[in-house]
PDB file of C-alpha atoms in Angstrom:
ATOM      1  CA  UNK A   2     -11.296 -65.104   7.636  1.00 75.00           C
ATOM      2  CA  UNK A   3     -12.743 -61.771   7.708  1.00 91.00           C
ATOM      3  CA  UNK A   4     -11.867 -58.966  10.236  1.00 92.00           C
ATOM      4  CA  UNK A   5     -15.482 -58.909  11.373  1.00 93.00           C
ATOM      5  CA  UNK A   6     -15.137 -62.916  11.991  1.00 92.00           C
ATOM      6  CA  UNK A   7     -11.665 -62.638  13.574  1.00 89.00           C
ATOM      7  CA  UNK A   8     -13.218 -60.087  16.171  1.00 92.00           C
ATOM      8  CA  UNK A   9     -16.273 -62.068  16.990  1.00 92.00           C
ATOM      9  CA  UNK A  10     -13.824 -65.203  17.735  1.00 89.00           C
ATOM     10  CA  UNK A  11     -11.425 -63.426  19.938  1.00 90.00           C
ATOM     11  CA  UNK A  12     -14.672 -61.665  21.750  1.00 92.00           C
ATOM     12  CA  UNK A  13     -16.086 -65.055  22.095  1.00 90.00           C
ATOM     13  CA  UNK A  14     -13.019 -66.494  23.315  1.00 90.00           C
ATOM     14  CA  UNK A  15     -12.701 -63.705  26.105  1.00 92.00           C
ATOM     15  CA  UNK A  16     -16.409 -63.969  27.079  1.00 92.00           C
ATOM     16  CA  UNK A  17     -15.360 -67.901  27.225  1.00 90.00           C
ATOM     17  CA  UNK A  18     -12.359 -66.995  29.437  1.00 93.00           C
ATOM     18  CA  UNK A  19     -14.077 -63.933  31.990  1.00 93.00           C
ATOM     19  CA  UNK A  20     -17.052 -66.733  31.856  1.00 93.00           C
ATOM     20  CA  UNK A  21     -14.442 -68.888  33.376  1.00 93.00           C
ATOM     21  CA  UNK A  22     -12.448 -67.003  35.919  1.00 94.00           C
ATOM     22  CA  UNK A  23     -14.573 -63.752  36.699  1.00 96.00           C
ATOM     23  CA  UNK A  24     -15.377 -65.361  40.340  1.00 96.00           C
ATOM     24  CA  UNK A  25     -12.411 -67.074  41.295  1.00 95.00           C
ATOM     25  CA  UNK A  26     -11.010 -63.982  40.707  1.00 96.00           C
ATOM     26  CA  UNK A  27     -13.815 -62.071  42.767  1.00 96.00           C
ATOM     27  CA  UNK A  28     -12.836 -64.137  45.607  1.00 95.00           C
ATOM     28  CA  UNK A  29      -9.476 -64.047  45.165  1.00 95.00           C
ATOM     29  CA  UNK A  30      -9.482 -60.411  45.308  1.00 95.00           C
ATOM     30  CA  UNK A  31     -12.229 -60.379  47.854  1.00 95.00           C
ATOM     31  CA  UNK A  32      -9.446 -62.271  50.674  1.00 93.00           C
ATOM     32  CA  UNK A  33      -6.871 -59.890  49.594  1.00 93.00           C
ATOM     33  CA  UNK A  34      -8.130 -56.324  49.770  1.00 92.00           C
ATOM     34  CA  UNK A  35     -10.925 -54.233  50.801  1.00 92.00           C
ATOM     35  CA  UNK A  36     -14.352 -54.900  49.135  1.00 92.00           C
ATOM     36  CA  UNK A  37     -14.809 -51.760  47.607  1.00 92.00           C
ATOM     37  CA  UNK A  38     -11.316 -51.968  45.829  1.00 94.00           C
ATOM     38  CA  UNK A  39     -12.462 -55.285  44.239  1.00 96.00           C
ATOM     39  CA  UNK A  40     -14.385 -54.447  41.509  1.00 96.00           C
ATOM     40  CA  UNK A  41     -12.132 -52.057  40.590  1.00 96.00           C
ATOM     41  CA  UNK A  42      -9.151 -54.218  40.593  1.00 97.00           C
ATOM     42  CA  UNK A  43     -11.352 -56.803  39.389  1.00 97.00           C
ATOM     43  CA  UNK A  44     -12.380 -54.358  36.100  1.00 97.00           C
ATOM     44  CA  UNK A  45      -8.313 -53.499  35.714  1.00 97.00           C
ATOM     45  CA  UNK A  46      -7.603 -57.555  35.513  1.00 97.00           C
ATOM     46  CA  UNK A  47     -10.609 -58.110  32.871  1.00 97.00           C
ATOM     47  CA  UNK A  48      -9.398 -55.428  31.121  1.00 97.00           C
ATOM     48  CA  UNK A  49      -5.843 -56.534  30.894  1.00 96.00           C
ATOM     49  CA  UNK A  50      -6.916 -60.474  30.197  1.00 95.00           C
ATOM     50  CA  UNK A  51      -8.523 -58.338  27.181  1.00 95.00           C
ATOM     51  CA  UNK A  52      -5.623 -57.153  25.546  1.00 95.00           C
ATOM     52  CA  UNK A  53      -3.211 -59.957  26.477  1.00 94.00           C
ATOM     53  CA  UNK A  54      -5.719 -62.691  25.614  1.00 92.00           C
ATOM     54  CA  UNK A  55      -3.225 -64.676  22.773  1.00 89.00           C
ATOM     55  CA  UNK A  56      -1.231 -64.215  25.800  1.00 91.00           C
ATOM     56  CA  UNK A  57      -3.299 -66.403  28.397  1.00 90.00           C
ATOM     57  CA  UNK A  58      -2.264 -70.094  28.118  1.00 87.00           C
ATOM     58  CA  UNK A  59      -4.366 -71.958  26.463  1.00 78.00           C
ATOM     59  CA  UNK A  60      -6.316 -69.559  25.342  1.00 74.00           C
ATOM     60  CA  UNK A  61      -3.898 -68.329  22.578  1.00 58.00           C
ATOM     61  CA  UNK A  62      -4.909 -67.044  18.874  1.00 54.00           C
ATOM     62  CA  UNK A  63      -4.159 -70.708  17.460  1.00 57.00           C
ATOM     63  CA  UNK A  64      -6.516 -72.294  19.901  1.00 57.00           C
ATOM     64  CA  UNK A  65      -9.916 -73.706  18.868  1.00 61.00           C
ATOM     65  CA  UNK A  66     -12.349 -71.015  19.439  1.00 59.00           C
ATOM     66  CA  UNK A  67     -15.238 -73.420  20.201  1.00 65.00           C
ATOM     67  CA  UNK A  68     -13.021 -75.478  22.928  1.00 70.00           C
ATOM     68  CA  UNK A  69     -14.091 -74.089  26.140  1.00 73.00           C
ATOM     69  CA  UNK A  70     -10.112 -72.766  27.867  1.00 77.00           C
ATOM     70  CA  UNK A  71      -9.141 -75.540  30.363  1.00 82.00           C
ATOM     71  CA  UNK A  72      -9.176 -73.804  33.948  1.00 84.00           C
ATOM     72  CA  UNK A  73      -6.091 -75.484  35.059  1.00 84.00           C
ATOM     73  CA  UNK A  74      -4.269 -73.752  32.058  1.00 86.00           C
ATOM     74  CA  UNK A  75      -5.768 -70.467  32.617  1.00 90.00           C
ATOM     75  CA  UNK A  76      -6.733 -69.405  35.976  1.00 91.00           C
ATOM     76  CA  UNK A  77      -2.977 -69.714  37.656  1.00 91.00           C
ATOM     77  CA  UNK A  78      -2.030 -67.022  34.914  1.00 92.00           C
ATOM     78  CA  UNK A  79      -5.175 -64.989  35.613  1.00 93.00           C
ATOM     79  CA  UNK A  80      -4.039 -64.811  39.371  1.00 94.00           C
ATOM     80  CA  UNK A  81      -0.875 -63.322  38.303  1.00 93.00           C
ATOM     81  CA  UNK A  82      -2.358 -60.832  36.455  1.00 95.00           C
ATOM     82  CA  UNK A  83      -4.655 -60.163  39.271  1.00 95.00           C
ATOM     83  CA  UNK A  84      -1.889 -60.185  41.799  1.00 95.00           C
ATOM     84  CA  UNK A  85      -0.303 -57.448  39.515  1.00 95.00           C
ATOM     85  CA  UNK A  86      -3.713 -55.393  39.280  1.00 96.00           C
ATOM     86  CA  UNK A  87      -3.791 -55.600  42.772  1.00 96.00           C
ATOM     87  CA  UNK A  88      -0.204 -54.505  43.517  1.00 95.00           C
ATOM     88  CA  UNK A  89      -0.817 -51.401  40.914  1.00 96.00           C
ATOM     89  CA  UNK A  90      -3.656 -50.475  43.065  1.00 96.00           C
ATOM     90  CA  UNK A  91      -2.073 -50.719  46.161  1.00 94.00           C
ATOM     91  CA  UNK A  92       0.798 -48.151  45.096  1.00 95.00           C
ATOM     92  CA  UNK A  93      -1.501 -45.878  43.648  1.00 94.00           C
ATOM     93  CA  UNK A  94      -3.821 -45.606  46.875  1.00 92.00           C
ATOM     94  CA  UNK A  95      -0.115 -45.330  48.691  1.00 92.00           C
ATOM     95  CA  UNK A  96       1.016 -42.266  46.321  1.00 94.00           C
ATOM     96  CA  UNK A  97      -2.916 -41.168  46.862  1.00 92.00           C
ATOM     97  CA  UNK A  98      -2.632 -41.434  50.623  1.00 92.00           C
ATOM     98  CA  UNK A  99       1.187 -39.471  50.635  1.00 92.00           C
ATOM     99  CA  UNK A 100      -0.038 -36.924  48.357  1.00 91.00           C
ATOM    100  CA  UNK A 101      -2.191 -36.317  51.247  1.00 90.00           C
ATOM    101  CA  UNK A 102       0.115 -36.150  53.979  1.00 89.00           C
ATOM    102  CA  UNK A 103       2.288 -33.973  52.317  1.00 87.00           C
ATOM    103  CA  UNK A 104      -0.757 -31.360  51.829  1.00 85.00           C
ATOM    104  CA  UNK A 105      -2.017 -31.762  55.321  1.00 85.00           C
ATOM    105  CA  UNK A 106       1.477 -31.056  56.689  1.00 83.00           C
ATOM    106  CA  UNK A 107       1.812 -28.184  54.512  1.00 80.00           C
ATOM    107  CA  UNK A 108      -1.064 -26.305  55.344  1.00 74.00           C
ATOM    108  CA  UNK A 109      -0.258 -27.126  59.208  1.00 71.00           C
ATOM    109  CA  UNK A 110       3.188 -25.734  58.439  1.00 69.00           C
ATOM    110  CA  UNK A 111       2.080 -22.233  56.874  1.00 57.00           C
ATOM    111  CA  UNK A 112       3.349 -19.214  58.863  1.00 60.00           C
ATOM    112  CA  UNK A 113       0.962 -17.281  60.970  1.00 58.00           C
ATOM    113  CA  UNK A 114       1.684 -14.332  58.929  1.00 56.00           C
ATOM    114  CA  UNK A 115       0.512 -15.598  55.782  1.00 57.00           C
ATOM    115  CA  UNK A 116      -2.042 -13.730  54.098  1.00 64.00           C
ATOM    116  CA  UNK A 117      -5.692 -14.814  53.457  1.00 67.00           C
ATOM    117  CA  UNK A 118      -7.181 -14.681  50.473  1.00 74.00           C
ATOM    118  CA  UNK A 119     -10.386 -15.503  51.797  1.00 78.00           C
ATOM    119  CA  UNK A 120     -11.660 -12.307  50.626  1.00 83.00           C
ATOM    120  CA  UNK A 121     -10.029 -12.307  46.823  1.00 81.00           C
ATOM    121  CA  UNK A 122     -11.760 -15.683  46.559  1.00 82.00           C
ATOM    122  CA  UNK A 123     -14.954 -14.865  47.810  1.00 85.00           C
ATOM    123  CA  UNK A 124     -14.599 -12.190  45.062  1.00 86.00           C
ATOM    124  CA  UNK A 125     -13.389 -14.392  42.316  1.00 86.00           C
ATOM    125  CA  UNK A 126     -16.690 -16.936  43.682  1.00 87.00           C
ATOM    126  CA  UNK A 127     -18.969 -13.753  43.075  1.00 89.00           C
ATOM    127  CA  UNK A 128     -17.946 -13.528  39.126  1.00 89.00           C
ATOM    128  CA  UNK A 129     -19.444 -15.481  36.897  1.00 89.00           C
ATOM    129  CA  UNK A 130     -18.018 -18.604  35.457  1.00 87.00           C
ATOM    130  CA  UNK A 131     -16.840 -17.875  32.555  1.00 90.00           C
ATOM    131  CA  UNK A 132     -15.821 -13.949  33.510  1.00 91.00           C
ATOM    132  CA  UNK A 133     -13.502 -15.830  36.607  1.00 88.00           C
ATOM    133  CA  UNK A 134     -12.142 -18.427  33.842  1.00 88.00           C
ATOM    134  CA  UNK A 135     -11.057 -15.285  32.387  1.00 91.00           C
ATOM    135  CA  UNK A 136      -9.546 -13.726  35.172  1.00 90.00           C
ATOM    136  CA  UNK A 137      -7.566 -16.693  36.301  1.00 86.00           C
ATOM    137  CA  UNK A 138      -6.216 -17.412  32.454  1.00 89.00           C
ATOM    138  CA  UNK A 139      -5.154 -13.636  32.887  1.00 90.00           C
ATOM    139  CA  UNK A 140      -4.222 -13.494  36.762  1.00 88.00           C
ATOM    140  CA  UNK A 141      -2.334 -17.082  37.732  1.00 83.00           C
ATOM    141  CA  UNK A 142      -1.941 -18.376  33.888  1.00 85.00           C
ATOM    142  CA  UNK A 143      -0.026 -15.729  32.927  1.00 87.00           C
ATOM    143  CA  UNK A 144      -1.781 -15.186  28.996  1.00 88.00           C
ATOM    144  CA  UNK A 145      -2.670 -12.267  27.145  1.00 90.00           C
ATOM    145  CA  UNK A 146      -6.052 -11.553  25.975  1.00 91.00           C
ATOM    146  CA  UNK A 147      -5.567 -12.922  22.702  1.00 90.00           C
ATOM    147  CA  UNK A 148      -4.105 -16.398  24.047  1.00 90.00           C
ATOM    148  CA  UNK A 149      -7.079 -16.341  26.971  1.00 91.00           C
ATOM    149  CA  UNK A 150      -9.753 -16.071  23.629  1.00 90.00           C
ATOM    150  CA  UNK A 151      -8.072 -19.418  21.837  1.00 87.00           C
ATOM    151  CA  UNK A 152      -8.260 -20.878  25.484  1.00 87.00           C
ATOM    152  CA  UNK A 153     -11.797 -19.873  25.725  1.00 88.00           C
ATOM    153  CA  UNK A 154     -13.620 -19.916  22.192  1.00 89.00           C
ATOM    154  CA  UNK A 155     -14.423 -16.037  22.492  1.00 91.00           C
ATOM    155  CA  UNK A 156     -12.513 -12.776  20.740  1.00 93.00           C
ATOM    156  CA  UNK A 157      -9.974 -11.098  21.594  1.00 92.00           C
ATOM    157  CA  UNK A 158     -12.333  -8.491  21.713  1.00 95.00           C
ATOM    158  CA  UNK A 159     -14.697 -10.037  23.885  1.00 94.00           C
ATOM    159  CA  UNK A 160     -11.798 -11.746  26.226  1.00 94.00           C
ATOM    160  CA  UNK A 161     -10.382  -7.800  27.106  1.00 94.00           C
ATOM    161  CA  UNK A 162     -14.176  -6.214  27.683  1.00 95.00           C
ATOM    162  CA  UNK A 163     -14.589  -9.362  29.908  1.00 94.00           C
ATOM    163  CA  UNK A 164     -11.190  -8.793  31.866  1.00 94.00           C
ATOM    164  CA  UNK A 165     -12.170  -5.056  32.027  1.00 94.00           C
ATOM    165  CA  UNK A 166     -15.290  -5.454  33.757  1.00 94.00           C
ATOM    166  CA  UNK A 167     -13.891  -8.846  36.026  1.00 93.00           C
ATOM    167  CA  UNK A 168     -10.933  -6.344  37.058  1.00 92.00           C
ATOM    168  CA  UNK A 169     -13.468  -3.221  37.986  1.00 92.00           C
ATOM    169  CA  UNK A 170     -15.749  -5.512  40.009  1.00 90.00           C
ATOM    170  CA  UNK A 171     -13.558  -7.068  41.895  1.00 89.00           C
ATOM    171  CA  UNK A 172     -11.641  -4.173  42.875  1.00 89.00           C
ATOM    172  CA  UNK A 173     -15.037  -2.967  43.991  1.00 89.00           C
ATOM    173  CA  UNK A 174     -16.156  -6.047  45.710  1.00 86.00           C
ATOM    174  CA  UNK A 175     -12.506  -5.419  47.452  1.00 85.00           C
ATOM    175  CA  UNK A 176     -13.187  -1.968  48.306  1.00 83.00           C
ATOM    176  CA  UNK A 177     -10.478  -1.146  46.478  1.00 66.00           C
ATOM    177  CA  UNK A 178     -12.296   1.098  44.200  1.00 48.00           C
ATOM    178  CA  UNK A 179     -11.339   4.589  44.649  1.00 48.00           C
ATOM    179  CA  UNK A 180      -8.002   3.573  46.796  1.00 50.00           C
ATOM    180  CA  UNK A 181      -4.198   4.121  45.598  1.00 52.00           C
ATOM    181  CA  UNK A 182      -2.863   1.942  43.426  1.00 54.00           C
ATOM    182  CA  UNK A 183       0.745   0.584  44.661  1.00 52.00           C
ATOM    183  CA  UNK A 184       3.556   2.599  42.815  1.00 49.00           C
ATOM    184  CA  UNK A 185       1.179   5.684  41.303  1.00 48.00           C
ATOM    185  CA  UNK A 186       0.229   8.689  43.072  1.00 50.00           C
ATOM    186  CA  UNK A 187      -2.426  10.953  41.935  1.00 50.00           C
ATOM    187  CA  UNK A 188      -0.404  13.853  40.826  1.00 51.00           C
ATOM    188  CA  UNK A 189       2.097  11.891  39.204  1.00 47.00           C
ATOM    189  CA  UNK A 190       3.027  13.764  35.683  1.00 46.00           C
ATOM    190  CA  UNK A 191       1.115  16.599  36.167  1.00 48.00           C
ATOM    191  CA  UNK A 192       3.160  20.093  35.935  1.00 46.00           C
ATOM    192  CA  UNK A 193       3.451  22.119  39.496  1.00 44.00           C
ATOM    193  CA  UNK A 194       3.542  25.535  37.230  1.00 44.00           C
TER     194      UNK A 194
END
């Protein structure tokens, strides 16, 4: 048997099977959870009865791919893996739902004396795309010109003009422009005599 006739048997053989058991399992999945998690628990079982199909009994690689599956055989084992779909689901929209929470109570929970960066972001939001994908490689990310340019496709060259011109207008979308930098004073280094 060629590999060409060994996949259109085992694709036959699956369309024979989700033939079978694609609306039992609707329903079953229908009385369980909320209609629009069905067909998205319902795509996670098919998917699964695809790569376990020697595994579905009666339905196994030794089987007569002509026989149509018996339901009895398969559609008990198709609710389990359903039921497990389902179960998956359900902890991931649980983790989802926590993750949630936990932000929600952490924003609540941010002292009044925080400082807003409404402004810094409104200034970021003002750069272009690619000049603020820049900026944050160099800013939060840490990376040096060179690193931001294999992040980014561009030169080196081309990554440090970009972060030159970011820096100068956002310090003057900041108003920031001609004030004192933190740690330098004007006359710093320059002779008294």
């Amino acid at each position: 048997m060629t590999e060409q006739e060994a996949r259109r048997m085992r694709r036959a053989r699956f369309e024979g099977l989700a033939h079978l058991v694609v609306e039992p399992l609707h329903r079953y999945l229908l009385r369980r959870t909320s209609a629009d998690m069905v067909d998205d628990v319902l795509s996670e079982t098919m998917l699964v009865l695809w790569r376990r199909l020697d595994d579905v009994p009666g339905l196994g690689a030794g089987s007569d791919p002509d026989a149509p599956p018996d339901r009895d055989d398969v559609l008990p084992w198709c609710y389990g893996v359903a039921r497990g779909c389902l179960a998956n689901a359900r902890r991931a929209d649980g983790r989802r739902l926590r993750l949630v929470e936990r932000l929600i109570r952490t924003q609540e929970q941010s002292p009044a004396g925080a400082a807003d960066h409404g402004e810094l972001h409104a200034a970021l939001d003002a750069l272009g795309a690619l000049d603020r994908e820049v900026v944050r490689l160099w800013a939060w990310e840490g990376l040096a010109p060179r690193q931001i340019a294999e992040a980014t496709g561009l030169t080196s060259n081309a990554v440090s003009i970009r972060l030159h011109r970011a820096k100068a207008r956002l310090a003057a979308q900041l108003g920031r422009k001609d004030a004192e930098r933190p740690g330098h004073k004007r006359d710093e280094g320059r002779s008294s005599q």
